[in-house]
Coordinates of C-alpha atoms and ligand atoms in Angstrom, one line a residue:
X21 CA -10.8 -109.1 145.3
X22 CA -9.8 -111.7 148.2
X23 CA -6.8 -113.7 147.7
X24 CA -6.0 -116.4 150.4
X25 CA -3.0 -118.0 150.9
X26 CA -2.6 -121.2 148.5
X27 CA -3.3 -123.6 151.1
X28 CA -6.3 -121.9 152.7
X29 CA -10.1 -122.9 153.5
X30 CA -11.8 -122.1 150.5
X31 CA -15.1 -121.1 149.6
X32 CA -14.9 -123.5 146.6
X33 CA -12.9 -126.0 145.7
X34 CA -13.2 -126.6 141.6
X35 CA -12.0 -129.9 140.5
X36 CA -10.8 -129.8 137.0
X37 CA -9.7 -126.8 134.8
X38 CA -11.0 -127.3 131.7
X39 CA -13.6 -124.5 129.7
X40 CA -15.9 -125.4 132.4
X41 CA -14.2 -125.3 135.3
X42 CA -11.7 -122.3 134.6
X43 CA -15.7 -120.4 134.0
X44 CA -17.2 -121.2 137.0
X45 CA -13.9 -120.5 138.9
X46 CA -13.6 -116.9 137.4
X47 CA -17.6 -116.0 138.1
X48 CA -17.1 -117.2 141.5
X49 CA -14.1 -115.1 142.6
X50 CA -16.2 -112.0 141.0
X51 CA -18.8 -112.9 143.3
X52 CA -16.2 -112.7 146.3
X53 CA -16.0 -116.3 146.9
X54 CA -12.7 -117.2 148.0
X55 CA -12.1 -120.0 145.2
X56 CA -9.5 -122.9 144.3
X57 CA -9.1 -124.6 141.2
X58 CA -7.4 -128.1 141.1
X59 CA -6.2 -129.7 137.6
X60 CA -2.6 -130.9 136.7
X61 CA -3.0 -128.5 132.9
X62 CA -5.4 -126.1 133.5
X63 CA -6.6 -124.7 129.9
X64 CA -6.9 -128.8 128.8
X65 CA -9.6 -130.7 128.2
X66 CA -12.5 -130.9 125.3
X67 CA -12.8 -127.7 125.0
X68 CA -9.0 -127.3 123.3
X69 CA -10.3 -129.5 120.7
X70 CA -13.3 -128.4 119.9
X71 CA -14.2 -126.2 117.2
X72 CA -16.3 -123.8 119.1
X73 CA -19.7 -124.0 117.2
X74 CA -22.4 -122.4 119.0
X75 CA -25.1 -124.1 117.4
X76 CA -28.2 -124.3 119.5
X77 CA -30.6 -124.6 116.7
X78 CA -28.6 -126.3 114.2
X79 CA -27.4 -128.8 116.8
X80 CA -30.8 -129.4 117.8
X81 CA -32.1 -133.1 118.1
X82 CA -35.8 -134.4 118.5
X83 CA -36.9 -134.5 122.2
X84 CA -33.9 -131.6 123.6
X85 CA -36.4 -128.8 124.2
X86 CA -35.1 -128.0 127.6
X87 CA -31.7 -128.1 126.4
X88 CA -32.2 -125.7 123.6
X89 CA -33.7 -123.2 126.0
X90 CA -30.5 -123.3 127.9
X91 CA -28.2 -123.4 124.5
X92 CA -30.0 -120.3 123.5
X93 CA -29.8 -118.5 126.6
X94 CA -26.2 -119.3 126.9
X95 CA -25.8 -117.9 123.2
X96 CA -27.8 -114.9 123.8
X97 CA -25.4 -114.0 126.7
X98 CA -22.1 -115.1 124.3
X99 CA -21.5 -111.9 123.4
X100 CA -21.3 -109.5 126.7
X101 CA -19.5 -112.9 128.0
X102 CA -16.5 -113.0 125.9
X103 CA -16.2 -108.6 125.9
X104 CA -16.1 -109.2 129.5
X105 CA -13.1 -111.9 129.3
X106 CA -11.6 -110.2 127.1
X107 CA -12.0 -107.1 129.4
X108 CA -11.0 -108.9 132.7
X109 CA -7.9 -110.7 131.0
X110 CA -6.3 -107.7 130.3
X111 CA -7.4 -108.2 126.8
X112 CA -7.1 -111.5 125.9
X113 CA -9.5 -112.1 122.4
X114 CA -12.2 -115.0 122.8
X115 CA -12.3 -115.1 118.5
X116 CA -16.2 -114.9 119.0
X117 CA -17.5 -114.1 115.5
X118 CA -21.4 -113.5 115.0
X119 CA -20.9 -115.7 111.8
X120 CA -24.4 -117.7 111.4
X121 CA -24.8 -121.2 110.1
X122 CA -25.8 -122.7 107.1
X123 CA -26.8 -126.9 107.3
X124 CA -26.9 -128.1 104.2
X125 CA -27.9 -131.6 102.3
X126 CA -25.7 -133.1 99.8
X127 CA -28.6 -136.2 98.7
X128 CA -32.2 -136.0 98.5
X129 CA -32.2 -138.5 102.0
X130 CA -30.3 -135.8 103.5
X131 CA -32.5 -132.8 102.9
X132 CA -35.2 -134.6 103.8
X133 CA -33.7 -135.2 107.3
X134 CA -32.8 -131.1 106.7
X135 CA -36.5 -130.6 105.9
X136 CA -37.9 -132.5 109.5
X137 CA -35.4 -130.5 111.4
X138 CA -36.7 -126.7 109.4
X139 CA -40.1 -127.8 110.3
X140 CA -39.0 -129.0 113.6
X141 CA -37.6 -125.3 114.2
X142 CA -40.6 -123.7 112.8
X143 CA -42.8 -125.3 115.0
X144 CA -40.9 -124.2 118.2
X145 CA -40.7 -120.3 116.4
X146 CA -36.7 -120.5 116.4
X147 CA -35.1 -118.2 113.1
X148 CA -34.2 -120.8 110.7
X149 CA -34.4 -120.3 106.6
X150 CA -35.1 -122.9 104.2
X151 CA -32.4 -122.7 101.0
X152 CA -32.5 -124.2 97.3
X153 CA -29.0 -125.1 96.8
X154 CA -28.4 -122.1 94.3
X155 CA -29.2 -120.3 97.4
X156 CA -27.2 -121.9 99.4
X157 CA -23.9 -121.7 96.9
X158 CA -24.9 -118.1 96.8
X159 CA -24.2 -117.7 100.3
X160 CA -21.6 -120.1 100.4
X161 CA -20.0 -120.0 96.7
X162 CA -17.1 -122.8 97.6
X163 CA -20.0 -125.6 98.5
X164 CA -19.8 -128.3 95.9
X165 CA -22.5 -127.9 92.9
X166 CA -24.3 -131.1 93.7
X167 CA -26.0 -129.4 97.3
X168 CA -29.2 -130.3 97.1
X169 CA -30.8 -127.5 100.0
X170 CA -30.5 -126.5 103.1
X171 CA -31.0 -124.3 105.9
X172 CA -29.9 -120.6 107.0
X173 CA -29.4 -119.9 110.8
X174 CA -28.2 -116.5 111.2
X175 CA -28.1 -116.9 115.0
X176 CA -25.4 -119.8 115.6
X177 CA -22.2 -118.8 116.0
X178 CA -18.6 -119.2 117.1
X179 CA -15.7 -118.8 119.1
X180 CA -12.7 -120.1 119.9
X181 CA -12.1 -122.7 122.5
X182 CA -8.6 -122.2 122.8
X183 CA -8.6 -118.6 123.3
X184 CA -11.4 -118.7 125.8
X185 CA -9.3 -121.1 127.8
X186 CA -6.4 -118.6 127.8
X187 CA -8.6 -115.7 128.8
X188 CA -10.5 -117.8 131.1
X189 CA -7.3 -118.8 133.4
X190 CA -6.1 -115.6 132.7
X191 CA -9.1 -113.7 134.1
X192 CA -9.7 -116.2 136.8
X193 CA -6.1 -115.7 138.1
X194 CA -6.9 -111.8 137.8
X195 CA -9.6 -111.9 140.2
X196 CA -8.0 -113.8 142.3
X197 CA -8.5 -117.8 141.6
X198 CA -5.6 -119.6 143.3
X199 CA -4.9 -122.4 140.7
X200 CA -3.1 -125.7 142.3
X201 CA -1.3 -127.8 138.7
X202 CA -1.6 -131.1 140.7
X203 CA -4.2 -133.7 140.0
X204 CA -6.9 -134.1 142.9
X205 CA -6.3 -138.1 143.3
X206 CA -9.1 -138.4 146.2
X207 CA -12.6 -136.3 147.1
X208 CA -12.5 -136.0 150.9
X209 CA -15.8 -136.8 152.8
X210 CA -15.9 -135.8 156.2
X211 CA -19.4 -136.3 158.4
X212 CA -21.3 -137.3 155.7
X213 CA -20.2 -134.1 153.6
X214 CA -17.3 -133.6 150.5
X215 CA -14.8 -131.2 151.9
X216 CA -11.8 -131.2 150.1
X217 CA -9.6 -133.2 147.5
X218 CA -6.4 -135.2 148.4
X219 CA -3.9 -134.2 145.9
X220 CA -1.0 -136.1 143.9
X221 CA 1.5 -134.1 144.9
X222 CA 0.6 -134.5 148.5
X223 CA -1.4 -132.7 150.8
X224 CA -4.9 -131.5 150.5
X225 CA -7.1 -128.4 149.8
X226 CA -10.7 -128.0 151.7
X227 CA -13.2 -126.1 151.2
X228 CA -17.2 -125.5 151.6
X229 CA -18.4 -126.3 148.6
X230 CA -16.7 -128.6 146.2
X231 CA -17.0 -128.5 142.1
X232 CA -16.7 -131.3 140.2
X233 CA -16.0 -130.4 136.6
X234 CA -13.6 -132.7 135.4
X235 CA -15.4 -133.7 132.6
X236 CA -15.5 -137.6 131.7
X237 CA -13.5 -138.1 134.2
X238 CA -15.9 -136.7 136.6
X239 CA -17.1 -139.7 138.3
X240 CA -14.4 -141.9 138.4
X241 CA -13.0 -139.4 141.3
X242 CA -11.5 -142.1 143.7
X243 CA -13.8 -141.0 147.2
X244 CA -16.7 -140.5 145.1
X245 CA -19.7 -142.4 146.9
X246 CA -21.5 -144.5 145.0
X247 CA -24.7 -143.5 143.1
X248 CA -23.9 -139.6 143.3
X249 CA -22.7 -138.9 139.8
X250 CA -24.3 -141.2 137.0
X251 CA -21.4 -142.9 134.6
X252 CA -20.4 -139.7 132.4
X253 CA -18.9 -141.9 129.0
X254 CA -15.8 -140.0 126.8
X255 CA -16.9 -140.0 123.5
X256 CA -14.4 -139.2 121.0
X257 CA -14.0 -137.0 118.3
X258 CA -11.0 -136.3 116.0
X259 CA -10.9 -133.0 114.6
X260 CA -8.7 -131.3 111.9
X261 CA -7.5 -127.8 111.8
X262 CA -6.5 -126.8 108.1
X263 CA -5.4 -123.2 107.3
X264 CA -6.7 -120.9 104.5
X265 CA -4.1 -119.0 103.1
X266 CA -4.8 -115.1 102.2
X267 CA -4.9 -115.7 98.7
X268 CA -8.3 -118.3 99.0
X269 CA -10.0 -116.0 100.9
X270 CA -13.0 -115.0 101.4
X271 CA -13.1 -119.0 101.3
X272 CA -16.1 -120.1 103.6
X273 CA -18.0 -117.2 105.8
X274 CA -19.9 -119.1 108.3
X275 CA -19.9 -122.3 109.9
X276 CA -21.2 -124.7 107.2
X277 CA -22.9 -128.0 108.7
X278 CA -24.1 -131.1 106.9
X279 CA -25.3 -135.3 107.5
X280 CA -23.2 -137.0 104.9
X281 CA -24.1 -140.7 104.7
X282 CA -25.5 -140.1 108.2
X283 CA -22.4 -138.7 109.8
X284 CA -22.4 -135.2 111.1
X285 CA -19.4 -132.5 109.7
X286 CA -19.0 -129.0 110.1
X287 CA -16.7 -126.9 109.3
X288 CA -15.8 -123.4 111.0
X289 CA -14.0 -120.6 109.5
X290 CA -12.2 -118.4 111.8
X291 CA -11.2 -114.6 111.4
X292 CA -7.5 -115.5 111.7
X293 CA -7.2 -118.0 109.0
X294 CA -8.0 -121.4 110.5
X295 CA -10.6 -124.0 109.0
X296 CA -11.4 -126.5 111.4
X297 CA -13.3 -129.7 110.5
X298 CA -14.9 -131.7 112.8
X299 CA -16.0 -133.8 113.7
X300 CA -16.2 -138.4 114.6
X301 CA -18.5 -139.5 117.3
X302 CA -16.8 -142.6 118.4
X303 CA -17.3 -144.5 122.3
X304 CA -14.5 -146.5 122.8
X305 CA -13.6 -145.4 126.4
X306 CA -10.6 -143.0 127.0
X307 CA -8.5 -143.1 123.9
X308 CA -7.7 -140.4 122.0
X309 CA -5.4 -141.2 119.8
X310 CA -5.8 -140.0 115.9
X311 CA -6.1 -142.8 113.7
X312 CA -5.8 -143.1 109.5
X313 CA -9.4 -143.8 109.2
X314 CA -10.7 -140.9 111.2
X315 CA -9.2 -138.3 109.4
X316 CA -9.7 -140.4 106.1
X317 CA -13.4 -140.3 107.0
X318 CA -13.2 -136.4 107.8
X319 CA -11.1 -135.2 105.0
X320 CA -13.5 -137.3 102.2
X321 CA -16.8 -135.7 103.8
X322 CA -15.3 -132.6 104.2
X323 CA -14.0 -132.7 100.0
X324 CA -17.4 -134.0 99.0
X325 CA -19.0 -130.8 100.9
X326 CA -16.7 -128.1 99.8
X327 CA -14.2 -129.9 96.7
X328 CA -11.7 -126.9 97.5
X329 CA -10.5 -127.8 100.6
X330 CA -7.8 -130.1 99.9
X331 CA -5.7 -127.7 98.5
X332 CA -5.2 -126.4 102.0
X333 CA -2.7 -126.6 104.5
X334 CA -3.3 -129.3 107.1
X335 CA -2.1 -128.0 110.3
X336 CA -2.9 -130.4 113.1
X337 CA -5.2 -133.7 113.9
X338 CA -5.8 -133.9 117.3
X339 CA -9.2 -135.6 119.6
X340 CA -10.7 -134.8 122.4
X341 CA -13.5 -136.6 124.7
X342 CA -16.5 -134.9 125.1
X343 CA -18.2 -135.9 128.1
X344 CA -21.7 -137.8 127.6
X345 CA -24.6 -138.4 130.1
X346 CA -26.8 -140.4 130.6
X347 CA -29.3 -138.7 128.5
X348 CA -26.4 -136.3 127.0
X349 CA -27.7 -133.1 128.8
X350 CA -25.5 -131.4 131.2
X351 CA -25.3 -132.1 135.3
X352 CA -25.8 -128.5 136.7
X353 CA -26.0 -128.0 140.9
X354 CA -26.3 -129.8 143.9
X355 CA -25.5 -133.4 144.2
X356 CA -26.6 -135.9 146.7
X357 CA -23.5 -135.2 148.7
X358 CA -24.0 -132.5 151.0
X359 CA -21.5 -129.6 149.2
X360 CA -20.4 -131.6 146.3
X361 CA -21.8 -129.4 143.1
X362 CA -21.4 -131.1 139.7
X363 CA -20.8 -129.2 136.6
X364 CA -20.0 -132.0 133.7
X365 CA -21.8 -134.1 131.5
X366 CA -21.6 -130.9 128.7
X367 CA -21.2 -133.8 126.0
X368 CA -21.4 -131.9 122.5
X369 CA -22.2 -128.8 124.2
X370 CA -19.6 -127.5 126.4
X371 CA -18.2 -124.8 124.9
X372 CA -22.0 -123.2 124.0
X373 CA -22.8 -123.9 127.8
X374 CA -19.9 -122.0 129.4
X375 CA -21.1 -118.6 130.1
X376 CA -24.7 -120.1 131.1
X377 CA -23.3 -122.8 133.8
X378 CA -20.7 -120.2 134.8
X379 CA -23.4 -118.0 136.1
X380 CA -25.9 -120.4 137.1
X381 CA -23.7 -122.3 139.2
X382 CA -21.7 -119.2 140.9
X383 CA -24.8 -118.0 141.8
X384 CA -25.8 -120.8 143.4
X385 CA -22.5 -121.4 145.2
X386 CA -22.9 -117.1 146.4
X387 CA -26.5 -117.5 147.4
X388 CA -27.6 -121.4 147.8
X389 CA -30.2 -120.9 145.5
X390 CA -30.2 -122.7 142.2
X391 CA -31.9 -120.7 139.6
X392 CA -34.7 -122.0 138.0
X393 CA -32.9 -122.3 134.4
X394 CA -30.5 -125.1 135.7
X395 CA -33.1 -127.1 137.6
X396 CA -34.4 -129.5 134.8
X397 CA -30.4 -130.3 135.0
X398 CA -30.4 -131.2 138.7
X399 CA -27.6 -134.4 139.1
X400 CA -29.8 -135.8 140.7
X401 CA -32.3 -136.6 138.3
X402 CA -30.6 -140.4 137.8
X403 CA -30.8 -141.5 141.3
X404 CA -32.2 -144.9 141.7
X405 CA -35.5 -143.7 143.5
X406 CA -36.2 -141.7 140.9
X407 CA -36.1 -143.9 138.2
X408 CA -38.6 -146.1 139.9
X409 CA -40.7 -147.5 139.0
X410 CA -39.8 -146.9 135.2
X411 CA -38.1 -144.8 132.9
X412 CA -41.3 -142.1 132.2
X413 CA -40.8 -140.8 135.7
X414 CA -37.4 -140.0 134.9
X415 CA -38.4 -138.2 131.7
X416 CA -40.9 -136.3 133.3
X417 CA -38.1 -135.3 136.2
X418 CA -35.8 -134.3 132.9
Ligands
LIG516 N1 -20.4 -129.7 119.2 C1 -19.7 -130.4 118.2 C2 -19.2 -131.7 118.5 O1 -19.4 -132.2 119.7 O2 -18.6 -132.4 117.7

């Protein structure tokens, strides 16, 4: 392990310390790259909201092909990825549970939309089981009577963003990340190339390559040059985190999706206890505060899904801002700044796309190669000359 002193040339410089960020930190100090990490919280950001749903398949939407290649590659390597953390953080626990999904309609317009998407999976070969709703409250015995169907993913899982956020400073540290808490107010470009950040609390860190993970926030990086990072817009979603005490239990045993009146809900059961029930989709720029008729909206769904639930504790409301792209996939590699990397733009997706953008992305920074997985992700695919002349060019490039 290499540790430098904290005001050192670095290797890399990672801008932001959220899931993302901590991730590709921690892989790139295993690969011997002497690595900083800038962020005034580390451990913050989306993924301490989220609810940790590694749903690939059930996620799915028409037209994402390339994306669910790299959800499911990320998911297949979820599990070595977390032992590993866990491992490395001197044993911090990820709460990844191989728990499965089950997507279910509550009206006849919903299983029909359930129905497109089963075909939709059958047609691209990915495991997904259609359900009667006696099969699905078999499974599931606290889903309300009136489910009409559903489906059965066995291979969409979970974990826990919070504790991956622990274990993933925690590891980072371990191999020898040196973490700054200040906010980088400024990206430095020197000759025509990022080199550094300004930071808040004065002075600056430099470094070879730069990483910009700093989520929604990504390119509104004062320094930025214009046209390198596409807008990346917060969109909002208040979550709730119940708790289920001993005596309910075995109350749900897998995540449990469903559309109700065209909103998405799911709720995820963890190991220790928690329910959490996400989640609103809401763009109204950077506020997150919790408001009445979000968790109004929530709590209704989430009774008309599973009637049981409000007997339980509610433990916290709280929202985060997932961070949207232009076509909601995530910017992986390169920019068009010479040694500015971008890892952001996760939107729904982050916390599924950690360990995949973790090694992607250190590889690249250790070898200057960018594998071939992250390519259809380049940053660069929304640069003005390659969105002439029209829009199919671009989704070819995607
Ligand atoms: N991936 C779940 C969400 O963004 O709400």
């Amino acid at each position: 392990m290499t540790r430098l002193p904290s005001d050192a040339h670095a290797d890399v410089l990672v801008i932001g310390g959220g899931i993302i960020g901590l991730a590709v930190a921690w892989r790139s100090a295993q690969r011997g790259l002497r690595t900083t990490l800038v962020d005034p919280s580390p451990g913050g950001g989306a993924g301490r909201v989220a609810a940790g749903m590694l749903a690939p398949v059930t996620e799915l939407q028409y037209g994402e092909e390339p994306l669910l290649r790299l959800g499911m590659a990320s998911n297949e390597r979820y599990a070595d990825f977390a032992a590993e953390l866990t491992e490395a953080s001197g044993g911090k626990d990820t709460g990844y549970r191989r728990c499965g999904t089950v997507a279910v309609a509550l009206d006849s317009d919903d299983r029909e939309e359930l129905r497109e998407l089963h075909a939709f999976h059958r047609r691209l070969g990915l495991d997904s089981t259609w359900l009667t709703g006696r099969e699905a409250r078999k499974l599931e015995p606290m889903l309300a009577p009136g489910v009409r169907g559903g489906l059965h993913v066995a291979e969409d899982h979970q974990v826990d963003g919070r504790r991956m956020l622990t274990a993933l400073l925690s590891a980072g540290e371990r191999a020898g990340v040196v973490v700054h808490r200040a906010e980088a107010v400024e990206l430095l470009v020197e000759g025509g190339r990022a080199a550094g950040a300004r930071l808040g609390t004065g002075g600056s860190l430099t470094a070879d390559r730069i990483v910009l993970a700093a989520g929604p926030h990504s390119h509104r990086l004062p320094g930025l040059p214009e046209g390198v990072l596409p807008a990346i817009r917060p969109v909002k979603g208040q979550i709730l985190r119940l708790r289920i005490p001993d005596a309910y239990q075995p109350f749900l045993s897998r995540n449990v999706r469903a559309v109700v009146r065209g909103r998405h809900l799911y709720l995820v059961p963890r190991e220790n206890g928690e329910l959490v029930v996400g989640a609103t989709t809401e763009e109204q720029g950077y506020d997150t505060t919790v408001t009445a008729g979000g968790v109004y909206e929530l709590l209704r769904d989430a009774h008309e899904l599973v009637p049981g639930l409000t007997e339980l504790p509610l433990v916290e409301t709280s929202a985060g801002l997932r961070p949207g792209s232009p076509d909601n996939a995530p910017l992986l590699g390169p920019t068009s700044l010479p040694g500015l990397v971008a890892a952001t733009g996760h939107y729904r997706n982050g916390v599924l796309l950690t360990p995949v953008t973790a090694d992607l992305l250190s590889e690249y920074l250790a070898t200057g190669e960018l594998p071939e997985p992250a390519r259809p992700f380049s940053p660069t695919r929304f640069s003005s000359d390659r969105l002439s002349p029209d829009r199919s060019t671009t989704k070819a490039l995607a």
